[in-house]
Coordinates of C-alpha atoms in Angstrom, one line a residue:
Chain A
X723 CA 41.2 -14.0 67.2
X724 CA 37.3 -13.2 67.2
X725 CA 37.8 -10.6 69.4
X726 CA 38.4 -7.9 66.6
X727 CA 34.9 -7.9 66.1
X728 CA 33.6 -4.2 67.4
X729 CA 30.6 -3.6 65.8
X730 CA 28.0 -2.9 68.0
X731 CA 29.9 -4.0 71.0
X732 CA 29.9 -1.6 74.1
X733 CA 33.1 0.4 75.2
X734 CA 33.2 1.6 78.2
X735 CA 34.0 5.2 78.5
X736 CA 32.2 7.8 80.6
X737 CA 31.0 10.8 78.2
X738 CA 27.7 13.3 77.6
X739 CA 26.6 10.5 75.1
X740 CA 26.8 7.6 77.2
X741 CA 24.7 9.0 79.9
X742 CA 21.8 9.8 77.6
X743 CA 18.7 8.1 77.8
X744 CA 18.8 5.2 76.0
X745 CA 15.2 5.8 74.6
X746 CA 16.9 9.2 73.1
X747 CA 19.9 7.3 71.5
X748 CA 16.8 4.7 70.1
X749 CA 15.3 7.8 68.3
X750 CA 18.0 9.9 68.0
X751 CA 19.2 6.8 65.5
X752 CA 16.0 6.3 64.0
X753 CA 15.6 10.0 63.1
X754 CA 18.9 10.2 61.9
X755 CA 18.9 7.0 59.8
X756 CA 15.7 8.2 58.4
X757 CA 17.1 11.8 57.9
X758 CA 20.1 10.3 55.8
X759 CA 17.4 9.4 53.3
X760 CA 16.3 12.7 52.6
X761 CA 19.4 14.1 51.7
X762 CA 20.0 14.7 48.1
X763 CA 22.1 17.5 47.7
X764 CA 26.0 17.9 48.9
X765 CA 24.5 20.1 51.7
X766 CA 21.9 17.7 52.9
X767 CA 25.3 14.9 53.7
X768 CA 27.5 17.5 54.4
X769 CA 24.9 18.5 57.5
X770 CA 24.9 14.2 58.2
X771 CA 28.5 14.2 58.3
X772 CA 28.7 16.7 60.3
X773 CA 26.0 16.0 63.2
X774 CA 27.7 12.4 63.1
X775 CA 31.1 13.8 63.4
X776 CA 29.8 16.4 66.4
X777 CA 28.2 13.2 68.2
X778 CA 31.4 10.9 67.4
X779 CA 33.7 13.9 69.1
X780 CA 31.4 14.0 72.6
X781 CA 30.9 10.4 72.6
X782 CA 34.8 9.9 73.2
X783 CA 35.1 6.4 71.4
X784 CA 37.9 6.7 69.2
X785 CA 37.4 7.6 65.3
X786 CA 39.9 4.3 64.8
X787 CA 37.7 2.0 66.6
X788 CA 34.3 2.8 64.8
X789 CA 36.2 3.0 61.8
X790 CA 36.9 -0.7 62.6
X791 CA 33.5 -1.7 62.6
X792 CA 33.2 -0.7 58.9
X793 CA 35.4 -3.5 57.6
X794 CA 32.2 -5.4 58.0
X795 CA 30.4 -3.6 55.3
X796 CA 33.2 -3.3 53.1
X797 CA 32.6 -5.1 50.7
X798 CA 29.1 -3.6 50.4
X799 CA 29.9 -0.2 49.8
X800 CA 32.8 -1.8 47.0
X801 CA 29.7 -3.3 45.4
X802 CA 27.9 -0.2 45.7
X803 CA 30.3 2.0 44.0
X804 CA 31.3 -0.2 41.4
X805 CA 27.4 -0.5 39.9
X806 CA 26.6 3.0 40.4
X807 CA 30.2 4.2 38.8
X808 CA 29.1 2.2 35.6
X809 CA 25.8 1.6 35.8
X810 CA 24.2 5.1 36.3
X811 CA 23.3 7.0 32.7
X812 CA 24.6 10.4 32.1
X813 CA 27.7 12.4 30.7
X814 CA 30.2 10.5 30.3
X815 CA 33.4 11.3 31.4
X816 CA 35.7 8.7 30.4
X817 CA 35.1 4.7 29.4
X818 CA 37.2 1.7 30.5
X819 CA 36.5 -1.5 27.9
X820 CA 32.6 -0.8 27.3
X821 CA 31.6 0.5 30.4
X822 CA 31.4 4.1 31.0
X823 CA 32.1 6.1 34.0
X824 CA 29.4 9.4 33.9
X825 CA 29.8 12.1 35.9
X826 CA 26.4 11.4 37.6
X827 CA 27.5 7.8 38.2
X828 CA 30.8 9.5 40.0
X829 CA 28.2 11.8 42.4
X830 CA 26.2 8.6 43.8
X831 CA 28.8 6.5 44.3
X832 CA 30.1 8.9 46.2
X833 CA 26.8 9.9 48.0
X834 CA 26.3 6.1 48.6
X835 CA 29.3 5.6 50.3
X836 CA 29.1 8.7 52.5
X837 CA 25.4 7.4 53.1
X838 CA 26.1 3.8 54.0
X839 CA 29.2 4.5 55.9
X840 CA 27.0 6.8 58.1
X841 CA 24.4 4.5 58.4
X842 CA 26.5 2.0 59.8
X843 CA 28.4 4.6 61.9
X844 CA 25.8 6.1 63.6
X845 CA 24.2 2.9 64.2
X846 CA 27.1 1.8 65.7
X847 CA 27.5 4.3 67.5
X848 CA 24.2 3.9 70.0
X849 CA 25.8 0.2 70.7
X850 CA 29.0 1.9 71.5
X851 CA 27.3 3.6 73.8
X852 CA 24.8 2.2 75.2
X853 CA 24.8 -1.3 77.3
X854 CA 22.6 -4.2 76.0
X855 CA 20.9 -3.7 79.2
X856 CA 20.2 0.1 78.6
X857 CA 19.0 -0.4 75.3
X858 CA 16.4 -3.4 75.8
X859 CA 15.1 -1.6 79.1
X860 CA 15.0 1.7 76.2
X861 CA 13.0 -0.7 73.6
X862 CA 10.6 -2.1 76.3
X863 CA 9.7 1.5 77.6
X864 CA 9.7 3.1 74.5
X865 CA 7.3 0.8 72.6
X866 CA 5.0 0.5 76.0
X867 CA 2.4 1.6 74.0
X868 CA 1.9 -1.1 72.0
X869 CA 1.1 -3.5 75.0
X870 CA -2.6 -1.7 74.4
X871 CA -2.6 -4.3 70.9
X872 CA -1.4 -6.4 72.9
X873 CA 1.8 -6.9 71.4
X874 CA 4.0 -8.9 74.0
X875 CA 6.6 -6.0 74.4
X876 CA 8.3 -7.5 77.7
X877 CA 8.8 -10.8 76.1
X878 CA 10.5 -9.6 72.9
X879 CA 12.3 -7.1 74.7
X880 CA 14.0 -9.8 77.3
X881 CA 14.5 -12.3 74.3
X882 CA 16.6 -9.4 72.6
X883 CA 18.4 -8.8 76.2
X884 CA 19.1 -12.6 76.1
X885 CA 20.1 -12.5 72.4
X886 CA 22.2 -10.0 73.1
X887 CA 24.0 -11.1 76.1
X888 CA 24.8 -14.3 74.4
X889 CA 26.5 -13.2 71.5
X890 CA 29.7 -11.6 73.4
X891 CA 29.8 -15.4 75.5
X892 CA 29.4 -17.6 72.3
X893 CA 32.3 -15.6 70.6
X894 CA 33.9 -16.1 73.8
X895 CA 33.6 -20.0 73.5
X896 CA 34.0 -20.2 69.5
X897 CA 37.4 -18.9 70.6
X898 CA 37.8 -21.1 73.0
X899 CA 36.9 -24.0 70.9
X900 CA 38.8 -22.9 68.1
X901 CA 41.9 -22.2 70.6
X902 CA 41.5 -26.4 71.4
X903 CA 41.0 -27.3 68.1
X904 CA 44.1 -25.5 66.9
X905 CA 45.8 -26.7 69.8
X906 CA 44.8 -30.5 67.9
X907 CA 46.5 -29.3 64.8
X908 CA 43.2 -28.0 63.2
X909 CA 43.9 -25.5 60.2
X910 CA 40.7 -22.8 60.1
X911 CA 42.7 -20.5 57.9
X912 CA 44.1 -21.7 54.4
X913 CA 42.3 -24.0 52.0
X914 CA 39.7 -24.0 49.2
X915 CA 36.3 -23.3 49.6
X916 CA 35.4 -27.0 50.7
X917 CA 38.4 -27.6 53.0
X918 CA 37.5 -24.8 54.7
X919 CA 33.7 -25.4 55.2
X920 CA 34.9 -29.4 56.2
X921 CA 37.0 -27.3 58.7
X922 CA 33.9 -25.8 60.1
X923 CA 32.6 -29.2 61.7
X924 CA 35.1 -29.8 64.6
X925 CA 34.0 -25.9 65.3
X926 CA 30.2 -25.6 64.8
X927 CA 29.4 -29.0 66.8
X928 CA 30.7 -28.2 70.4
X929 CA 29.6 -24.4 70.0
X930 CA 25.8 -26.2 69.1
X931 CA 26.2 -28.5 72.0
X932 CA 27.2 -25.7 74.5
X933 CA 24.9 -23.3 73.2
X934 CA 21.9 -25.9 73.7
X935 CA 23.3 -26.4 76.8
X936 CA 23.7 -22.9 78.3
X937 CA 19.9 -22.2 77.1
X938 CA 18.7 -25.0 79.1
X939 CA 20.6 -23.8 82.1
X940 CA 19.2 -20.6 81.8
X941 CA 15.9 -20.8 81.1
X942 CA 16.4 -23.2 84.5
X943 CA 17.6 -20.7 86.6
X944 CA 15.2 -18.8 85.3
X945 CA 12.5 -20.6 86.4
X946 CA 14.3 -21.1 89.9
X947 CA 13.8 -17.5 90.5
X948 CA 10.0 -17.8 89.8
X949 CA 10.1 -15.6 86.2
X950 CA 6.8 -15.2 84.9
X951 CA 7.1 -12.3 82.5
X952 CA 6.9 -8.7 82.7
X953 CA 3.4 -8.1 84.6
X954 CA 3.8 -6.6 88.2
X955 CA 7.5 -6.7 87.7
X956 CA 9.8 -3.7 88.6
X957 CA 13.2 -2.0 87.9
X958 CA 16.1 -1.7 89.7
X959 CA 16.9 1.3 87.8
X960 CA 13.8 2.7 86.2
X961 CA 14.4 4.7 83.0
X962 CA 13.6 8.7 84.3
X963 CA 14.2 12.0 81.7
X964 CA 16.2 14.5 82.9
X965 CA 17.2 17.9 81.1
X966 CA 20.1 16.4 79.2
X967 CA 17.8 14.2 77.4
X968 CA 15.3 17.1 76.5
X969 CA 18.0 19.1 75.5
X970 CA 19.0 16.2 73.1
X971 CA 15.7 15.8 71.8
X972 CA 16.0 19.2 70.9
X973 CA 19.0 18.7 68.9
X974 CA 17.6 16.2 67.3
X975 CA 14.5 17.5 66.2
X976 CA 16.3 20.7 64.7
X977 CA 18.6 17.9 63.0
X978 CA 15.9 16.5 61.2
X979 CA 14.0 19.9 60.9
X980 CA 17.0 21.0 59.0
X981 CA 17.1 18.4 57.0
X982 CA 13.7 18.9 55.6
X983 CA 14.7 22.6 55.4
X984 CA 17.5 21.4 53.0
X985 CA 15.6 18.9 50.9
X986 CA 12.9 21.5 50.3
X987 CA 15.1 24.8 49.3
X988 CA 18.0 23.3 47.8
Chain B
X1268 CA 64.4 -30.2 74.7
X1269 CA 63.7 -27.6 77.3
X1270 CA 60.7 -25.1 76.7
X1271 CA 61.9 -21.5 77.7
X1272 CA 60.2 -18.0 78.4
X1273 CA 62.4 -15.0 78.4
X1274 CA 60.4 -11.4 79.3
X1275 CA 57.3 -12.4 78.2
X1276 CA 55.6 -9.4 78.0
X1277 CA 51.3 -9.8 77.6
X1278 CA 48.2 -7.5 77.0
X1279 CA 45.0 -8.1 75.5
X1280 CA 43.4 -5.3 73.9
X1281 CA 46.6 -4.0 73.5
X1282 CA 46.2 0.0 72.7
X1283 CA 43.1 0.7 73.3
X1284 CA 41.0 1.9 76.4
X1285 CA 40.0 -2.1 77.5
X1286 CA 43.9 -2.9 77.0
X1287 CA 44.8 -5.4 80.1
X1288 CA 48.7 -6.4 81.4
X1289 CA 48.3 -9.5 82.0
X1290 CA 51.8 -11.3 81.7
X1291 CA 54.9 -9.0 83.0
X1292 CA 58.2 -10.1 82.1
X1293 CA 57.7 -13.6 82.9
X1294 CA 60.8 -15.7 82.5
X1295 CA 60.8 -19.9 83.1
X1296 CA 62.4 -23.0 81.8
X1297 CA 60.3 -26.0 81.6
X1298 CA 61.9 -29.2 81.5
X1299 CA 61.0 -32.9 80.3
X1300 CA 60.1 -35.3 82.8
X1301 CA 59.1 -32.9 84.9
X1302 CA 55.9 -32.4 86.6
X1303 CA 55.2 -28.6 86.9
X1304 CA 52.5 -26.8 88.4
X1305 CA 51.1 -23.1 88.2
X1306 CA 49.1 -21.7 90.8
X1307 CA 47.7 -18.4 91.3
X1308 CA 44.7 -16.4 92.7
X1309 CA 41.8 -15.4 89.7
X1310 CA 42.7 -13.7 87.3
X1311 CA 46.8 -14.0 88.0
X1312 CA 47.5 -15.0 84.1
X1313 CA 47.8 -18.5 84.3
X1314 CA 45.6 -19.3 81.5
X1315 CA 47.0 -16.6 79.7
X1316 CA 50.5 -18.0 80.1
X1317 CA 50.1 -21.5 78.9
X1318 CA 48.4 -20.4 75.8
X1319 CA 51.8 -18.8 75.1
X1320 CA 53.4 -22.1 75.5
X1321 CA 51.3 -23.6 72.5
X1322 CA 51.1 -20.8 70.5
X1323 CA 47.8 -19.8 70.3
X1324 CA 49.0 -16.6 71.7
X1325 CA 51.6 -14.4 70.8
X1326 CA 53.4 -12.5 73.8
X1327 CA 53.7 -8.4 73.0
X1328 CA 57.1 -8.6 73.7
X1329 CA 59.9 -11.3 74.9
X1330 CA 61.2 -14.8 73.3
X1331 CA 59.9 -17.8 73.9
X1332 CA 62.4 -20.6 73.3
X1333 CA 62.4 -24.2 72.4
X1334 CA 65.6 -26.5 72.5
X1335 CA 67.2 -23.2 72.4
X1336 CA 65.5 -22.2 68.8
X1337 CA 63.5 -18.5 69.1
X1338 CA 59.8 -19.6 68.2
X1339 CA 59.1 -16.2 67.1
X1340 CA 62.0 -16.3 64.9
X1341 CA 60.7 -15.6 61.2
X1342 CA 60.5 -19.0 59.2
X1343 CA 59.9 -21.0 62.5
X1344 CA 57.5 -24.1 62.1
X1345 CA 55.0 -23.1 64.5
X1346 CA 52.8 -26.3 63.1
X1347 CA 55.6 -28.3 64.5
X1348 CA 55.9 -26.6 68.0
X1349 CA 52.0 -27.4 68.3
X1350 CA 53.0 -31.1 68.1
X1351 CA 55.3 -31.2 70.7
X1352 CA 53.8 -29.2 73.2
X1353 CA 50.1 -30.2 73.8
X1354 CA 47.7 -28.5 75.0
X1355 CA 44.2 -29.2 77.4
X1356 CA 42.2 -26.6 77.9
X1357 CA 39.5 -26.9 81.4
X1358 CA 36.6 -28.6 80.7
X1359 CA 38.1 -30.3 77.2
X1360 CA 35.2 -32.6 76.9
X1361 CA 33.7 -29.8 75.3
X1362 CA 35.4 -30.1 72.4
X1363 CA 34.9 -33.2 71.0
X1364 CA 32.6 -33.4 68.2
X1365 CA 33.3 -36.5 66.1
X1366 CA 30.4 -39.4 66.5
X1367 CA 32.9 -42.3 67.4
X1368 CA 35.3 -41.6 69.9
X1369 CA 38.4 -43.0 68.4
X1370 CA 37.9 -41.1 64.9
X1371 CA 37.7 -38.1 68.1
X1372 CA 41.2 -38.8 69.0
X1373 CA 42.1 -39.3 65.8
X1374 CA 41.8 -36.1 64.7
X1375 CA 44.8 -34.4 66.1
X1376 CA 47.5 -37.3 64.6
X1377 CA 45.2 -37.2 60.8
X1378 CA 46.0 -33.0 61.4
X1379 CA 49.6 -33.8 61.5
X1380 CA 49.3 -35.5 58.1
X1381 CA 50.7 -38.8 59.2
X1382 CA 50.1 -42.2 57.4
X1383 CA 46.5 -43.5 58.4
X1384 CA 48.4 -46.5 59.8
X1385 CA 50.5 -44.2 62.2
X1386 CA 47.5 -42.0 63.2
X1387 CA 45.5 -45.3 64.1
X1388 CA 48.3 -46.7 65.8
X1389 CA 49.0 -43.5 67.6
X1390 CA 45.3 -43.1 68.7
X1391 CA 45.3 -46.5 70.2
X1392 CA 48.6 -46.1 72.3
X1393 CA 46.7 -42.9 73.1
X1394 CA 43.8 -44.3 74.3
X1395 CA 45.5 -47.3 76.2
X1396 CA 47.5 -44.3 77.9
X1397 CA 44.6 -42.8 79.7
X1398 CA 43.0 -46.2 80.2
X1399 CA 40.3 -46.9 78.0
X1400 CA 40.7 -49.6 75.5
X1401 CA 38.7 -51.2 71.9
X1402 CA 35.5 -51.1 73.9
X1403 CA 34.8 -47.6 73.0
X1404 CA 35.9 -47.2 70.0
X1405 CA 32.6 -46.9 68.4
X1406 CA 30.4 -45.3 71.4
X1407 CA 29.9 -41.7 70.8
X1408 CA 31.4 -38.9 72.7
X1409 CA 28.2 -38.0 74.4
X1410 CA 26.9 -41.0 75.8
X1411 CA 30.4 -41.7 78.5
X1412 CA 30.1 -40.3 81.7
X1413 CA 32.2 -37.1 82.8
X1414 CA 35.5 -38.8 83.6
X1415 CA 35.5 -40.9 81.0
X1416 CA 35.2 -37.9 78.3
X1417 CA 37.5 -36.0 79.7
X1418 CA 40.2 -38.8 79.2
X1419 CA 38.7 -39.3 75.4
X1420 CA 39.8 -35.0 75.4
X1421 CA 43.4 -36.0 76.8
X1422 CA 44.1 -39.0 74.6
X1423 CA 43.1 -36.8 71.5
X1424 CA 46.2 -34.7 72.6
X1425 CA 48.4 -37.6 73.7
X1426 CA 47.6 -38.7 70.0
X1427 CA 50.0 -36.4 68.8
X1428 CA 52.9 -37.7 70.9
X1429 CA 54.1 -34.4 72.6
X1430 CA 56.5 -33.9 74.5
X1431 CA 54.8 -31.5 77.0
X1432 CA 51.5 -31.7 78.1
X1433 CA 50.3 -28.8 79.7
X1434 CA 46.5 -28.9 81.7
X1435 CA 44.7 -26.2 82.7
X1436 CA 42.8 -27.6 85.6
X1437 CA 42.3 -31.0 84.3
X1438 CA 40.5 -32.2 87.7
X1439 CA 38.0 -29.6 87.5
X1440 CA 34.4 -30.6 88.3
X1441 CA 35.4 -34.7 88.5
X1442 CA 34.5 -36.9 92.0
X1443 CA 37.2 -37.6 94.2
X1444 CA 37.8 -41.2 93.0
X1445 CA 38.1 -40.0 89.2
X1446 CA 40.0 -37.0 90.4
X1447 CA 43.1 -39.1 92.0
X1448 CA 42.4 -41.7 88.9
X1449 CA 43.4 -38.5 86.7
X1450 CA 46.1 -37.1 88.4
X1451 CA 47.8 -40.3 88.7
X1452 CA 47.7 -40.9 85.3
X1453 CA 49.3 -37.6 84.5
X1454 CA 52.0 -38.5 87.3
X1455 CA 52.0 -41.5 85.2
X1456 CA 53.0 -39.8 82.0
X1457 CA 55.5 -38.0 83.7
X1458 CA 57.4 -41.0 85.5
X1459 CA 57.1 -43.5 82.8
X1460 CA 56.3 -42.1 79.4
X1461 CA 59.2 -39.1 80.6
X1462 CA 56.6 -36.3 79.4
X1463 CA 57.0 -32.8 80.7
X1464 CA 53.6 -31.5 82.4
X1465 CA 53.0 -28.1 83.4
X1466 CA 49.6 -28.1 85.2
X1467 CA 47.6 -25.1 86.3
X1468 CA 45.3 -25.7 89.6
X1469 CA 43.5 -24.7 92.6
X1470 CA 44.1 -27.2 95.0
X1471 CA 47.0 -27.1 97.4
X1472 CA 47.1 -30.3 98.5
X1473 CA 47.1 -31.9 94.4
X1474 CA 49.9 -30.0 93.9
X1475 CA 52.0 -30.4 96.9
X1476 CA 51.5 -34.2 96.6
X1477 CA 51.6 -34.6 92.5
X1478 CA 54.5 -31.7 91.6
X1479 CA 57.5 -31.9 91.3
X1480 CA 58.0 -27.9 91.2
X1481 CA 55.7 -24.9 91.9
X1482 CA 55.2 -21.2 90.0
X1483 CA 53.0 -19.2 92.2
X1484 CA 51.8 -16.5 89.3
X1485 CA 50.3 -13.7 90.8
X1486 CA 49.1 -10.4 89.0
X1487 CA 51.1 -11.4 85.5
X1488 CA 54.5 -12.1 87.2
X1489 CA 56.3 -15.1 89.0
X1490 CA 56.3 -14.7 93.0
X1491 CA 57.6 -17.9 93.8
X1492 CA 59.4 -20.7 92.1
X1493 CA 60.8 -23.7 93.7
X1494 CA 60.1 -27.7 95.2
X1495 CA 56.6 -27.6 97.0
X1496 CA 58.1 -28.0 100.2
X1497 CA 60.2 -24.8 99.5
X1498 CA 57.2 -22.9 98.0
X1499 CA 54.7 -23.9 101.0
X1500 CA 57.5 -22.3 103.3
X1501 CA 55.9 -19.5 102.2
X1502 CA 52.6 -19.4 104.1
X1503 CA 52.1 -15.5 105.1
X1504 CA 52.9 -14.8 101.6
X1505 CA 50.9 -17.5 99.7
X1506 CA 47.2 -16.2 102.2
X1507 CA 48.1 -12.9 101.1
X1508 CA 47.8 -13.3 97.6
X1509 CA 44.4 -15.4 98.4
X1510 CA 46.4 -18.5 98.3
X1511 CA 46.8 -21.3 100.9
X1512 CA 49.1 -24.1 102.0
X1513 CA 47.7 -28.0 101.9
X1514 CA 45.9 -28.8 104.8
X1515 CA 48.3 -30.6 106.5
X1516 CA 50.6 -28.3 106.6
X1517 CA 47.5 -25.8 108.3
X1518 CA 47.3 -28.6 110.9
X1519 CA 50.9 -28.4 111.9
X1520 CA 51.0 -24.4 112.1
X1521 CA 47.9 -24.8 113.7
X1522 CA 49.7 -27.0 116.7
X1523 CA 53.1 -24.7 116.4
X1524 CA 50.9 -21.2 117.7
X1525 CA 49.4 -23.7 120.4
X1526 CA 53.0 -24.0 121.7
X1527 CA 53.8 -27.7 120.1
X1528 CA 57.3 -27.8 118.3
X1529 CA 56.6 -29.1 115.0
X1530 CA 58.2 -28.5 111.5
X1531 CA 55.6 -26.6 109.6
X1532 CA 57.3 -27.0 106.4
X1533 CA 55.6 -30.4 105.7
X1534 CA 53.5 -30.6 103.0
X1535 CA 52.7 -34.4 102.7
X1536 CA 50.3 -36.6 104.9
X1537 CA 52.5 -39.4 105.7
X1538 CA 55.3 -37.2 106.9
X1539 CA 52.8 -35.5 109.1
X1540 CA 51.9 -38.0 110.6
X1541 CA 55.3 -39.4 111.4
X1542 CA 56.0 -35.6 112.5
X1543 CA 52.8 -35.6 115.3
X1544 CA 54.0 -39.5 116.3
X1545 CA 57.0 -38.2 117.6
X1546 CA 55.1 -35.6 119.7
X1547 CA 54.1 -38.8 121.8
X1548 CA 57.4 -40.2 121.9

């Protein structure tokens, strides 16, 4: 049942994208969700669609499943177009009751959709490809810096790692739970508003008393194997550069370059 | 009413590149009054396969029958197939949640939409089934030991008067004392209430003394199928597959390779014994 859910869960395939650096993926996003912002033309998205679409092809994860992940934000994006259809002021092309549809309301709603849906894609896209793992020991390395203001940069990136690594377990045990309940004639599905939240309570108290319980067992066996934080602790497999990763930073830095290039000219 | 798979077919993730076989053209018949048990190495679809048997998964392919009626069959009461075939998952302590234990087992008959007299009445024979009775009605679900919850878990199944009751590993994690006290009572409901169990374990020597058939499930499909005295014949095969015979029954091939002629088919301790008695004789 719950395991539908793909957004931002890892699949396992082996491609050019996977093997990157996770600290490029972590800017390679950032750059390119902040790049998205700049565009204001049909070129500026056309050039986001397109570097999205080239990363999507080498990755190898399948167009359907990221396409998937967007039910999530579907109803977003139908929010989005409907205000910006009637909302936005301009030529009118046509009008429905009292609301009229101009032709710049047409353009953003359009431009919003491409631009959420790529947010969300390419977001998706570095958890697709990248393990929790990679991308907390990516965050820790990549914000070193900061442990100079003494920001606790271990601590938050192992409480991620943790957060992270629980969330495919506890959807593991809400369907678990909700398998038992069902199994006891509980109905999750059909119902008002209040029947269904009622529903909730033979769900949400064994997932809180098992997700109490596996923190304390954790943070037990934690402390069984001496943790003490990040000082004077070591990797397994420490995060090293090679070519590929320059050659992607690269890319991405004539992604966003041309970006600028586009905003400015056009 | 007899409970039949034909060619169930399984995969999870089906079509994509995490898709898994796990069930492959599995057919069985369960019957009523029958005490059933699957075994199988890790990982062999055991799980998998009762949670076909309640519904709460859907084979890719195959029929799964019940008093001869397809359950996949379009305008099938699957609500009603959920009541007669009851389901306990390992570790079902986990999933109580009420404060008072009887409202607990409650819960499944109230689902059913039976009269609150019949759901209260139903919970009680329940309850007085696994052996607990008015004294802990009112205590809450968290402050009985181990055992004790794991029979509140059962009775709020039993509540809805099935007639299969299928366990996956329902001895898991107990001491030896509340481990016999549970599979007795399952025998129990098996003899006496004429319940059909299908049980899914680790131990050997539970199910060559509890069962009255075996399904060794290996890799999504049916090896062996028979009596435990039939399937335990099967020794090479069973250690291949990372299985084992009971320990008895090790003792006696243990005493047949150093050169004594005993019957290594014997699965039970009081027939062993008789069999190494007449050694001396």
């Amino acid at each position: 049942m719950l395991r539908d859910i793909t957004l931002g869960q890892y699949y396992p395939v082996g491609s050019p994208i996977h093997r990157l650096d996770p600290r490029v993926k972590l800017m390679g996003t950032l750059v390119y969700i902040v790049a998205i912002f700049l565009a204001d033309g049909v070129w500026g998205y056309a050039l986001a669609v397109l570097f999205l679409a080239v990363v999507i092809a080498l990755s190898k994860v399948p167009v359907g499943h990221i396409l998937k992940g967007l039910k999530a934000i579907f109803i977003i994006v139908l929010f989005t177009v409907v205000f910006n259809l009637f909302l936005t002021p301009g030529e009118e092309l046509f009008h429905i009751w009292k609301l009229s549809v101009t032709k710049e309301g047409v353009q953003r709603a359009v431009f919003m959709t491409v631009r959420l849906v790529c947010l969300v894609m390419g977001a998706s896209l570095m958890t697709f490809t990248t393990t929790p793992t990679a991308l907390t020991d990516g965050i820790e390395k990549g914000l070193g810096f900061l442990k100079v203001l003494k920001v606790p940069v271990h601590e938050v990136a192992m409480m991620m790692s943790i957060a992270l690594r629980f969330i495919p377990i506890l959807m593991e045990e809400t369907d678990k739970i909700m398998k038992a309940q069902s199994a006891r004639g509980a109905d999750f599905d059909t119902g008002g508003l209040v029947k269904k939240a009622k529903a909730m309570v033979p769900l949400l108290v064994p997932l809180f008393v098992s997700a109490f319980r596996r923190a304390t067992d954790l943070a037990q066996a934690m402390e069984a194997r001496c943790y003490h934080g990040g000082k004077g602790r070591t990797k397994l497999h420490p995060l090293k550069y090679t070519g590929r990763d320059l050659l992607a930073y690269l890319v991405i830095a004539a992604y966003l370059a041309g970006m600028i290039l586009l905003k400015i000219f056009l | 009413m007899p409970l039949t798979l034909k060619n169930i077919n399984y995969a999870y993730n089906a079509g994509t590149a995490l898709e898994k076989k796990v069930l492959k053209d599995v057919s069985l018949t369960f019957r009523e009054g029958e005490f059933t048990a699957i075994i199988g190495p890790t990982g062999s679809g055991k799980s998998t396969l009762i949670q076909h048997l309640d519904l709460l998964l859907t084979a890719t392919s195959g029929e799964l029958l019940f008093n001869g009626e397809n359950v996949y069959a379009e305008g099938y009461d699957r609500k009603a197939l959920r009541s007669r075939v009851g389901l306990v998952f390992q570790y079902p302590e986990y999933q109580l949640f009420e404060p008072e234990i009887f409202t607990d087992v409650c819960f499944g008959p109230k689902n059913q939409g039976l009269p609150e007299a019949e759901v209260h009445a139903n919970a009680r024979e329940a309850m007085k089934l696994v052996g607990l009775d008015e004294s802990y009605d009112t205590l809450s679900p968290f402050e009985i030991s181990g055992g004790q919850k794991r029979r509140v878990a059962i009775a709020g199944v039993l509540a809805m008067k099935p007639d299969f009751l299928v366990l996956d590993e329902p001895a898991a994690g107990l001491d030896p004392q509340g481990k016999k006290e549970l599979l007795d009572l399952i025998r129990g409901l098996c003899t006496q209430a004429g319940k059909g169990i299908i049980l899914v374990s680790h131990s050997m020597d539970d199910v060559a003394e509890y069962a009255d058939r075996i399904i060794v499930l290996k890799d999504g499909t049916v090896r062996l199928d028979g009596t435990p005295h039939e399937v335990f014949r099967h020794r090479e095969e069973l250690v291949q597959m990372g299985l084992s015979v009971p320990k008895v029954t090790e003792v006696l091939c243990g005493l047949k390779t150093r050169g004594f002629d005993v019957d290594t088919g014997l699965i039970g301790i009081a027939e062993t014994k008789e069999e190494i008695l007449r050694l001396f004789r």
